[in-house]
mmCIF file of C-alpha atoms in Angstrom:
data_model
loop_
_atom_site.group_PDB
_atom_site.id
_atom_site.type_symbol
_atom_site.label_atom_id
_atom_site.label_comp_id
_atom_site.label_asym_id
_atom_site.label_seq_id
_atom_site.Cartn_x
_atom_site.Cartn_y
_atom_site.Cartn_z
ATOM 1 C CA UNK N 1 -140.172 106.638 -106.672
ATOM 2 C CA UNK N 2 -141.985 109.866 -107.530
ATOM 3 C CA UNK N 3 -143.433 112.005 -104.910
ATOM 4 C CA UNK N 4 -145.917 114.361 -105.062
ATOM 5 C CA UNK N 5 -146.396 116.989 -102.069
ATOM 6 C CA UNK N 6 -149.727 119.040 -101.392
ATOM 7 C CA UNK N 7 -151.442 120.928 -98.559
ATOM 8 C CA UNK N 8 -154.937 118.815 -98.448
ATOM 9 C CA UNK N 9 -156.194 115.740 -98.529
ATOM 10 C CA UNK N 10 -158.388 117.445 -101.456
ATOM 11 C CA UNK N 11 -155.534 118.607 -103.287
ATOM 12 C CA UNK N 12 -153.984 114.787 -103.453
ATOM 13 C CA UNK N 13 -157.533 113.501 -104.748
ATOM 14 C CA UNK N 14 -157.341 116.254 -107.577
ATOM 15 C CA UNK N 15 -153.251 114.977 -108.390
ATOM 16 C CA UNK N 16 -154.628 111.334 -108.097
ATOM 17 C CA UNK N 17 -157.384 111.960 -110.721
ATOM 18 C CA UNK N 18 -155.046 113.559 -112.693
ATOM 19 C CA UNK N 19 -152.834 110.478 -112.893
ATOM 20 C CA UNK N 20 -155.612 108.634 -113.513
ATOM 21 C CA UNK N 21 -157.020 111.065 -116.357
ATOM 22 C CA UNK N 22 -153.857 110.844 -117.888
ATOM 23 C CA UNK N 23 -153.841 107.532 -117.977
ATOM 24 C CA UNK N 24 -157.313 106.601 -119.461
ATOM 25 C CA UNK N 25 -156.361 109.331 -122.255
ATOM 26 C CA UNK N 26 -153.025 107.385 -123.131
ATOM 27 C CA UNK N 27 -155.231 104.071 -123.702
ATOM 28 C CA UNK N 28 -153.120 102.754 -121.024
ATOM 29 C CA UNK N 29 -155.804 102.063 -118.080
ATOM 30 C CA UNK N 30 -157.945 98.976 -118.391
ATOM 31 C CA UNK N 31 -157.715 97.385 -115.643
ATOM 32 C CA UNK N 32 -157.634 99.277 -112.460
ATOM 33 C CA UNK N 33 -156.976 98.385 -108.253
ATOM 34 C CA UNK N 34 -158.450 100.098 -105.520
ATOM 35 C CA UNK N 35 -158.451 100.825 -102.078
ATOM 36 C CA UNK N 36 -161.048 101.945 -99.016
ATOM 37 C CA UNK N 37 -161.045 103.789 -95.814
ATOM 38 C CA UNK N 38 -161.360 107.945 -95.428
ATOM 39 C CA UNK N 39 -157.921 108.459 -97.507
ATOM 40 C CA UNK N 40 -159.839 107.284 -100.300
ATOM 41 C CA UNK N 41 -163.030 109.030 -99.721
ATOM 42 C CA UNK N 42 -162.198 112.566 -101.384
ATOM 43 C CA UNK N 43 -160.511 110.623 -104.047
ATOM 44 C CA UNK N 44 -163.672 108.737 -105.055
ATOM 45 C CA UNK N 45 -165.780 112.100 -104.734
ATOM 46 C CA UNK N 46 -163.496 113.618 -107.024
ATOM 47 C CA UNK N 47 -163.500 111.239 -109.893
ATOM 48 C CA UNK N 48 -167.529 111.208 -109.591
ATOM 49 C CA UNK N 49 -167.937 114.509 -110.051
ATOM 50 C CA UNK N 50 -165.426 114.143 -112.888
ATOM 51 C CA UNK N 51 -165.742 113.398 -116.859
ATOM 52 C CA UNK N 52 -163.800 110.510 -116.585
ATOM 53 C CA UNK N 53 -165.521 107.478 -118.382
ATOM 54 C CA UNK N 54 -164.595 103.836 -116.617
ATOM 55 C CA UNK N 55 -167.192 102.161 -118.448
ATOM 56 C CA UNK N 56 -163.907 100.400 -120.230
ATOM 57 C CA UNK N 57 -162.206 99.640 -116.953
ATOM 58 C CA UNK N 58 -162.403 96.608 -114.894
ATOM 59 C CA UNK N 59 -162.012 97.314 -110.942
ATOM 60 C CA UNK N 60 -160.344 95.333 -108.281
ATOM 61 C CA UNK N 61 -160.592 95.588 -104.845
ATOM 62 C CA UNK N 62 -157.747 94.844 -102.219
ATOM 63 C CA UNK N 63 -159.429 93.708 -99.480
ATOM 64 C CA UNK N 64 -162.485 92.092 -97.339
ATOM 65 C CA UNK N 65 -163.275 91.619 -93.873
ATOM 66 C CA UNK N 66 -164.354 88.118 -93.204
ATOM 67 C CA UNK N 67 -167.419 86.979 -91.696
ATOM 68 C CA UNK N 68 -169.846 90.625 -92.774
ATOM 69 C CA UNK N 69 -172.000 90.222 -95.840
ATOM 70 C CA UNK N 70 -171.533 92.543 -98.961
ATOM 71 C CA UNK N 71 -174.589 94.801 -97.646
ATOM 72 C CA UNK N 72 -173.441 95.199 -94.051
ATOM 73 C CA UNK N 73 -172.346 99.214 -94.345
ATOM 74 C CA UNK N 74 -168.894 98.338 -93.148
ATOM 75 C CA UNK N 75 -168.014 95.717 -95.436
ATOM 76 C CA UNK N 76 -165.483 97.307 -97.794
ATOM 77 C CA UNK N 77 -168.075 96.029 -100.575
ATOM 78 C CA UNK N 78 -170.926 98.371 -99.519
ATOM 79 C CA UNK N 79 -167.962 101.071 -99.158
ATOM 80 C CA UNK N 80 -167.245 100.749 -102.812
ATOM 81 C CA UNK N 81 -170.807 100.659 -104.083
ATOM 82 C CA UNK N 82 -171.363 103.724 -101.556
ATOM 83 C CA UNK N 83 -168.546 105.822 -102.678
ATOM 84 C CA UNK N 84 -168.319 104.892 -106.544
ATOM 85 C CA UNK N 85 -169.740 101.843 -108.161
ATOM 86 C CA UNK N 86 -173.436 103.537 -107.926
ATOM 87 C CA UNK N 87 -172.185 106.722 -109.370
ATOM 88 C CA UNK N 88 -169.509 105.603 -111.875
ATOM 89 C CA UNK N 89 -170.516 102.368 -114.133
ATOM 90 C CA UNK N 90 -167.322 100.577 -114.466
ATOM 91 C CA UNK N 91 -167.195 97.554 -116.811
ATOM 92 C CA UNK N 92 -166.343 94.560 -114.204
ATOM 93 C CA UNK N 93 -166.008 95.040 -110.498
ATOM 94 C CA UNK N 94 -164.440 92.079 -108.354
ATOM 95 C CA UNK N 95 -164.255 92.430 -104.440
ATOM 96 C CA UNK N 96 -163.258 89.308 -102.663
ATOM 97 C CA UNK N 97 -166.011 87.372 -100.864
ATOM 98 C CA UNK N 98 -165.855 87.707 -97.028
ATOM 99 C CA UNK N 99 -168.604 84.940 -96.485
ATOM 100 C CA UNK N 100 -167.365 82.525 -98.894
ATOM 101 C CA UNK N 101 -167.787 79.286 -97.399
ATOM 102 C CA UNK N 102 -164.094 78.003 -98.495
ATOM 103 C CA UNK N 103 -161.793 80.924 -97.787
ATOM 104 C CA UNK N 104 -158.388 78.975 -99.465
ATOM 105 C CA UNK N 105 -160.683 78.232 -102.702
ATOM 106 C CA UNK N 106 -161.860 82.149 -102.462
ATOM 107 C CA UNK N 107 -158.174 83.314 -102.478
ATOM 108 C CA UNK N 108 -157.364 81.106 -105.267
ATOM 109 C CA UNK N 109 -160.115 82.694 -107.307
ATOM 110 C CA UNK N 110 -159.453 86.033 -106.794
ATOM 111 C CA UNK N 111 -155.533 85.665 -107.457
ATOM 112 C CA UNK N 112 -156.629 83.401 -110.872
ATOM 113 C CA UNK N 113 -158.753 86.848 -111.731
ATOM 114 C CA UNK N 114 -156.214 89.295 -111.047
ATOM 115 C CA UNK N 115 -153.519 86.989 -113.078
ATOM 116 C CA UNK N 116 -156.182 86.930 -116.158
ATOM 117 C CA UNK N 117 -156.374 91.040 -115.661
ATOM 118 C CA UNK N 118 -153.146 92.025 -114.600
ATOM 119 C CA UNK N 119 -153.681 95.145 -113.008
ATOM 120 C CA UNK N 120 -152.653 98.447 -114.608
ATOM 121 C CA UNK N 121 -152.800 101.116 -111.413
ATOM 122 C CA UNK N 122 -153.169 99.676 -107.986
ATOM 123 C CA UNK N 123 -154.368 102.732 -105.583
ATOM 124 C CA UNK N 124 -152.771 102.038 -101.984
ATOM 125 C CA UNK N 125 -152.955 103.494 -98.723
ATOM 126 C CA UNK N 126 -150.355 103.244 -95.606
ATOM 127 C CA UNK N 127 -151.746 101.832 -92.293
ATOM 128 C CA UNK N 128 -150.011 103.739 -88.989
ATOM 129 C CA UNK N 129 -148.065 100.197 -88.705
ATOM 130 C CA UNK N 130 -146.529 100.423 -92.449
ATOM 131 C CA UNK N 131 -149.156 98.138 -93.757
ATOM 132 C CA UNK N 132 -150.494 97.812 -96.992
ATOM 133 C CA UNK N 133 -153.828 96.401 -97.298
ATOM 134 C CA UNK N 134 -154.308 94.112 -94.974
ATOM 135 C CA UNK N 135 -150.886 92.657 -95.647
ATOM 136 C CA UNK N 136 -149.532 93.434 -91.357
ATOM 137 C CA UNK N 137 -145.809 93.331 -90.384
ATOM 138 C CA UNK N 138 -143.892 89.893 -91.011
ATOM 139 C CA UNK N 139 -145.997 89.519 -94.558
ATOM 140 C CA UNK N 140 -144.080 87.616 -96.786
ATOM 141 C CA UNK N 141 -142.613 89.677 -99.863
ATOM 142 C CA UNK N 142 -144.215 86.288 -101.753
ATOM 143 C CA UNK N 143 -147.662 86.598 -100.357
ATOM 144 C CA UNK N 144 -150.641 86.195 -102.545
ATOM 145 C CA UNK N 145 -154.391 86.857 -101.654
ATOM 146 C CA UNK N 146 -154.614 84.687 -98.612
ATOM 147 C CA UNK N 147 -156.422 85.125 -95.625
ATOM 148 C CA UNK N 148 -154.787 87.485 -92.655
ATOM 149 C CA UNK N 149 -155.286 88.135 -88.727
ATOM 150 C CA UNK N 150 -155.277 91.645 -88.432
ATOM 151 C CA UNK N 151 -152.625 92.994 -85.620
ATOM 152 C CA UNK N 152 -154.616 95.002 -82.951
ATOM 153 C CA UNK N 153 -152.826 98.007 -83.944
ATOM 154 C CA UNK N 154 -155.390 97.466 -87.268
ATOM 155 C CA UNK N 155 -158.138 96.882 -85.293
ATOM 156 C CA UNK N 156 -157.852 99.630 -83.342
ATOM 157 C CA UNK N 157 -157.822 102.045 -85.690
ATOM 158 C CA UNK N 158 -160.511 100.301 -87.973
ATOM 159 C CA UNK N 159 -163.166 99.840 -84.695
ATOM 160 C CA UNK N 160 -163.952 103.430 -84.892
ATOM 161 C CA UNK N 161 -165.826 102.911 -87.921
ATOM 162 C CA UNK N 162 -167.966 100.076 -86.346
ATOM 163 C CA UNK N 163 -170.921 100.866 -83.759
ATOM 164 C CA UNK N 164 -170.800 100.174 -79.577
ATOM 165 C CA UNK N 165 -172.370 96.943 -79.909
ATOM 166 C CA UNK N 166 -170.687 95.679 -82.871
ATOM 167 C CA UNK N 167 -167.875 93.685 -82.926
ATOM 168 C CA UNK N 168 -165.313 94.271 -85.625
ATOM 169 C CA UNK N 169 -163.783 91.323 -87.626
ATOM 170 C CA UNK N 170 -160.422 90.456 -86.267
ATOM 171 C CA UNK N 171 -159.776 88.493 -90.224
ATOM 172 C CA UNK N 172 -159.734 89.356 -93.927
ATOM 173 C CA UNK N 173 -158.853 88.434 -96.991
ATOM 174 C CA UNK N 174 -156.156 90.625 -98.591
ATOM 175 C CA UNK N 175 -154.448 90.349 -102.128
ATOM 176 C CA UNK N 176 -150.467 89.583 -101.539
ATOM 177 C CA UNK N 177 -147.868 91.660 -101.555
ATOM 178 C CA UNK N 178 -146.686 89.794 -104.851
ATOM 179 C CA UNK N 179 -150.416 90.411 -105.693
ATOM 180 C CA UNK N 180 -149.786 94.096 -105.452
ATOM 181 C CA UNK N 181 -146.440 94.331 -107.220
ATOM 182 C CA UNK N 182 -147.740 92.746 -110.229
ATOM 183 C CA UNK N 183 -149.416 96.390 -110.782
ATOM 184 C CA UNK N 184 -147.631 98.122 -113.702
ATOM 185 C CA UNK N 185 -148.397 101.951 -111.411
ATOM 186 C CA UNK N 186 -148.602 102.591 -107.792
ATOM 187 C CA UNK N 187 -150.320 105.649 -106.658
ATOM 188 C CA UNK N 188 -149.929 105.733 -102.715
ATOM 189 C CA UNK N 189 -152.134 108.136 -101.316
ATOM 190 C CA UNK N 190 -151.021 109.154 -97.203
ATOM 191 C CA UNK N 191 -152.423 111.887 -94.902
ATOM 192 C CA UNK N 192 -151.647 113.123 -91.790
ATOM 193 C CA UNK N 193 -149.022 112.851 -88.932
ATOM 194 C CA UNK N 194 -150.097 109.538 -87.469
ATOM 195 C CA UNK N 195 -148.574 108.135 -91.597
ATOM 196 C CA UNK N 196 -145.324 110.141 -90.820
ATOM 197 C CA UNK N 197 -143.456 106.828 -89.116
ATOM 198 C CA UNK N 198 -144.873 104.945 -91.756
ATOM 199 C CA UNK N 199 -143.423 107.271 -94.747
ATOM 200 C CA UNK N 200 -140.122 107.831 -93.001
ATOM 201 C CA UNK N 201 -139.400 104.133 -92.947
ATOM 202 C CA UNK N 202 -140.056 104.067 -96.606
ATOM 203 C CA UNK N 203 -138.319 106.964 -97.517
ATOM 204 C CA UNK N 204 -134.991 105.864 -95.417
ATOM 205 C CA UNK N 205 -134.515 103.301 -98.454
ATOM 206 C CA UNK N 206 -134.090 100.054 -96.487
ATOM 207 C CA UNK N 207 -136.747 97.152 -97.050
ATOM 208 C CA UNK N 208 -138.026 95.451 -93.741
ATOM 209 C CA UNK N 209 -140.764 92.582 -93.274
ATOM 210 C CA UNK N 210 -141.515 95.010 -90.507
ATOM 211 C CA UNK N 211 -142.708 97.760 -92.158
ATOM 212 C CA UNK N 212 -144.503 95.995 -95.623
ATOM 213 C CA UNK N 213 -144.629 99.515 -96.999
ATOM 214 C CA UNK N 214 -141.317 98.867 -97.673
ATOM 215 C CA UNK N 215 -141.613 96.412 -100.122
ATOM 216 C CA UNK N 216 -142.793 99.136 -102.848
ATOM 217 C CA UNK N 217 -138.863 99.997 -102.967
ATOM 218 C CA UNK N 218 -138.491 96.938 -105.405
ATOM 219 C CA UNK N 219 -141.846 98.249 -107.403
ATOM 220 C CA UNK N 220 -139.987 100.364 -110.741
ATOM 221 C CA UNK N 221 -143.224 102.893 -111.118
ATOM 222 C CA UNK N 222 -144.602 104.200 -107.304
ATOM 223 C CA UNK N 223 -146.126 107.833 -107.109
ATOM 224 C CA UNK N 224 -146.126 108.835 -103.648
ATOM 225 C CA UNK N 225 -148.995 111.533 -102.776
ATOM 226 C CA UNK N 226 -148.571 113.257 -99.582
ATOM 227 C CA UNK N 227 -149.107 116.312 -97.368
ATOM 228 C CA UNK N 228 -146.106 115.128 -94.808
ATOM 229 C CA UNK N 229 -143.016 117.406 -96.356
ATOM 230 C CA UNK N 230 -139.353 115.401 -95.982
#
């Protein structure tokens, strides 16, 4: 495990794009995984205002919430098209479907995809509670995209983002840890004191259901990006 320390949020999107630069140049990027919420944000404005070309890349997404359609502005899909897929022309772009009317025949269709375009960077974040997307404490190392009850730790962080009289989805659909692991690069991307417990349990070297961050300490290529020094 690599890490990379800088002072800003800004900084990290810059190392992150550089990664990614690198990457594209090599001929080694097709196929690329990515992740929401405000880590990602300056990453995203970064690589638009970039020369990077993904119009040879396909795009995965991690995660959905369930029961929001793809143009509600806090479904992660709206996110994405918000942030990058309007800007950047990517050649594919699969998000899972958080309205599909079979959820168990939704997860099998999104793992099938990501097994027919194995993944070649998966971009991650760290939740305050060690998770990685959606996957919560007491995820299975053997998890695939499946549908997940998000802990009210998650919630609580996540409701800012929603209005007074909304209601936030309290389900999702999330690819697997396994999902994730498949990746051949993983560029985690954490900011801020409140990801400090989170780090420190990955950094002590000991894998725990508890803390799912964990679980990249079996992964043989993780970049860690981070303005928490240790």
């Amino acid at each position: 495990m690599q890490t990379i320390t800088v002072d800003s949020k800004e900084q990290g999107a810059e190392e992150i794009c550089n990664i990614v630069r690198g990457e594209l140049e090599a001929g080694r990027l097709h196929v690329l995984g990515l992740a929401t919420g405000s880590t990602m944000e300056p990453v995203y404005e970064k690589m638009v205002s970039s020369n990077l070309d993904f119009s040879d890349v396909t795009a995965f997404n991690l995660d959905e919430y369930i029961g929001i359609p793809a143009d509600h502005e806090n479904s992660y899909a709206y996110y994405m098209k918000k942030h990058l897929f309007s800007k950047k022309p990517f050649k594919q772009t699969y998000i899972e479907n958080g309205m599909a009317e079979d959820l168990d025949a939704e997860c099998v269709r999104y793992e099938t995809l990501l097994k027919e375009n194995p993944l070649d960077i998966q971009f991650l974040g760290i939740g305050e509670n060690g998770h990685i997307a959606f996957n919560e404490p007491g995820t299975s190392p053997e998890s695939v995209t499946h549908v997940v009850e998000l802990t009210q730790s998650t919630i609580d962080v996540n409701s800012q983002y929603f209005s007074e009289d909304e209601t936030m989805p309290t389900t999702a659909l999330t690819m697997g840890i396994s999902s994730i692991m498949q990746a051949k690069k993983l560029i985690v991307a954490a900011f801020g004191e409140k990801k400090r417990a989170a780090l420190e349990k990955l950094y002590a070297g000991e894998i725990s259901t508890e803390w799912p961050v964990t679980y990249l300490l079996d992964h043989p290529d993780v970049t860690v990006i981070t303005d928490q020094k240790f």
